[in-house]
XYZ file of C-alpha atoms in Angstrom:
99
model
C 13.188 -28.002 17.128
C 11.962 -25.352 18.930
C 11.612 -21.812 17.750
C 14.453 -19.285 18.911
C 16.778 -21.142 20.216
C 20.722 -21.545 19.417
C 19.678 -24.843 17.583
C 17.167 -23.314 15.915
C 19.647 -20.077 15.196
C 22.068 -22.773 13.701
C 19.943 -24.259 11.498
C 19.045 -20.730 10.371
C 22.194 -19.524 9.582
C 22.956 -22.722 7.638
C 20.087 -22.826 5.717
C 20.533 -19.124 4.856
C 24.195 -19.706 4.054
C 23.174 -22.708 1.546
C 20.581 -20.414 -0.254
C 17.531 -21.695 -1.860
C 17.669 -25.140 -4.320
C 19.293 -24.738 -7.091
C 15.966 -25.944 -9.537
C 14.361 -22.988 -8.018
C 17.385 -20.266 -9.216
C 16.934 -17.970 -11.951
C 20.493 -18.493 -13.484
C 20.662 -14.371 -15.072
C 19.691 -13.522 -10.919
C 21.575 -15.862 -8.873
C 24.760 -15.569 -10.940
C 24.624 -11.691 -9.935
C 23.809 -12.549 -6.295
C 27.004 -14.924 -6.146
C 29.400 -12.519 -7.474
C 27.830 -9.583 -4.843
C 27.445 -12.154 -1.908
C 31.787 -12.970 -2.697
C 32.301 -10.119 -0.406
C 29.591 -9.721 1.775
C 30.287 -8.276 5.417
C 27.291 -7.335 7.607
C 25.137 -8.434 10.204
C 20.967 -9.250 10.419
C 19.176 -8.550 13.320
C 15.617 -10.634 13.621
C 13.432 -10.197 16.225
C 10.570 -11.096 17.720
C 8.560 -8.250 19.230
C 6.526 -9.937 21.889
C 9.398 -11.671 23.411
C 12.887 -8.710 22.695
C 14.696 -11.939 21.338
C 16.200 -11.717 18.231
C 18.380 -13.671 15.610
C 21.691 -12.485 14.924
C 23.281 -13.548 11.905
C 27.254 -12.481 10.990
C 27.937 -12.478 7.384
C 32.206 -12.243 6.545
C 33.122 -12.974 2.966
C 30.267 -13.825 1.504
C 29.423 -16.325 4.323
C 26.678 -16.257 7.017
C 29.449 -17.425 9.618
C 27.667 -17.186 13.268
C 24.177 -17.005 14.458
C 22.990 -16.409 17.855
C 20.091 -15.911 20.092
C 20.218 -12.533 22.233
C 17.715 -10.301 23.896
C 17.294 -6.710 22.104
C 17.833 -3.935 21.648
C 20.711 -5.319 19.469
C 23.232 -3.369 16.808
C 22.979 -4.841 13.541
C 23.750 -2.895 9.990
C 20.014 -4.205 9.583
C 17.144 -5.149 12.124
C 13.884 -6.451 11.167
C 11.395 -7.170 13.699
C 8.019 -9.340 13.454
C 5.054 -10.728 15.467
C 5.749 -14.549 16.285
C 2.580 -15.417 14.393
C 4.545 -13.933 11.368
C 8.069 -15.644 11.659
C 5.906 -18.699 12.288
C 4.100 -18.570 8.667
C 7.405 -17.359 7.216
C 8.941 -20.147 8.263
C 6.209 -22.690 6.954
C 5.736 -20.775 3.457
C 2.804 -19.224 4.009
C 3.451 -15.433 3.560
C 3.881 -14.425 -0.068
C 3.808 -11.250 -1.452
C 1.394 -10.321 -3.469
C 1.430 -6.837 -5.661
């Protein structure tokens, strides 16, 4: 599947919407995020800075609902741009954070 697409965009916003597995939830955390997310309304902007194109995602009750593909500048409640080099090792697990 290639990257930045709308296929790509829907698998996004579907695997965003399921959340991580559930052997990998800390119960005391996720129970608070489930309660929070109930009535969750916003949208995500993510872009790619060499190429304007960015990932929309539309939250409504809790739900990531839509995702699209658009070309920036975009409105968003919150935007978060990248290199491509970083989605791409984001995407494959390969940037952790580290304090």
């Amino acid at each position: 599947m290639r990257f930045f697409t709308q296929e790509w965009a829907e698998a996004a916003r579907s695997a965003v919407d399921a959340g991580p597995p559930q052997e990998g939830k800390l119960p005391a955390y996720w129970q608070w995020i489930d309660r929070a997310r109930a009535g969750y309304t916003a949208s995500w902007a993510l872009g790619v800075r060499e190429t304007g194109s960015y990932l929309i995602l539309t939250w409504k009750d809790g739900k990531c609902a839509e995702a699209e593909i658009a070309d920036g500048p975009v409105e968003a409640d919150y935007v978060l741009a990248a290199g491509e080099a970083t989605w791409e090792k984001l995407r494959e697990g390969c940037l952790l954070y580290t304090a």
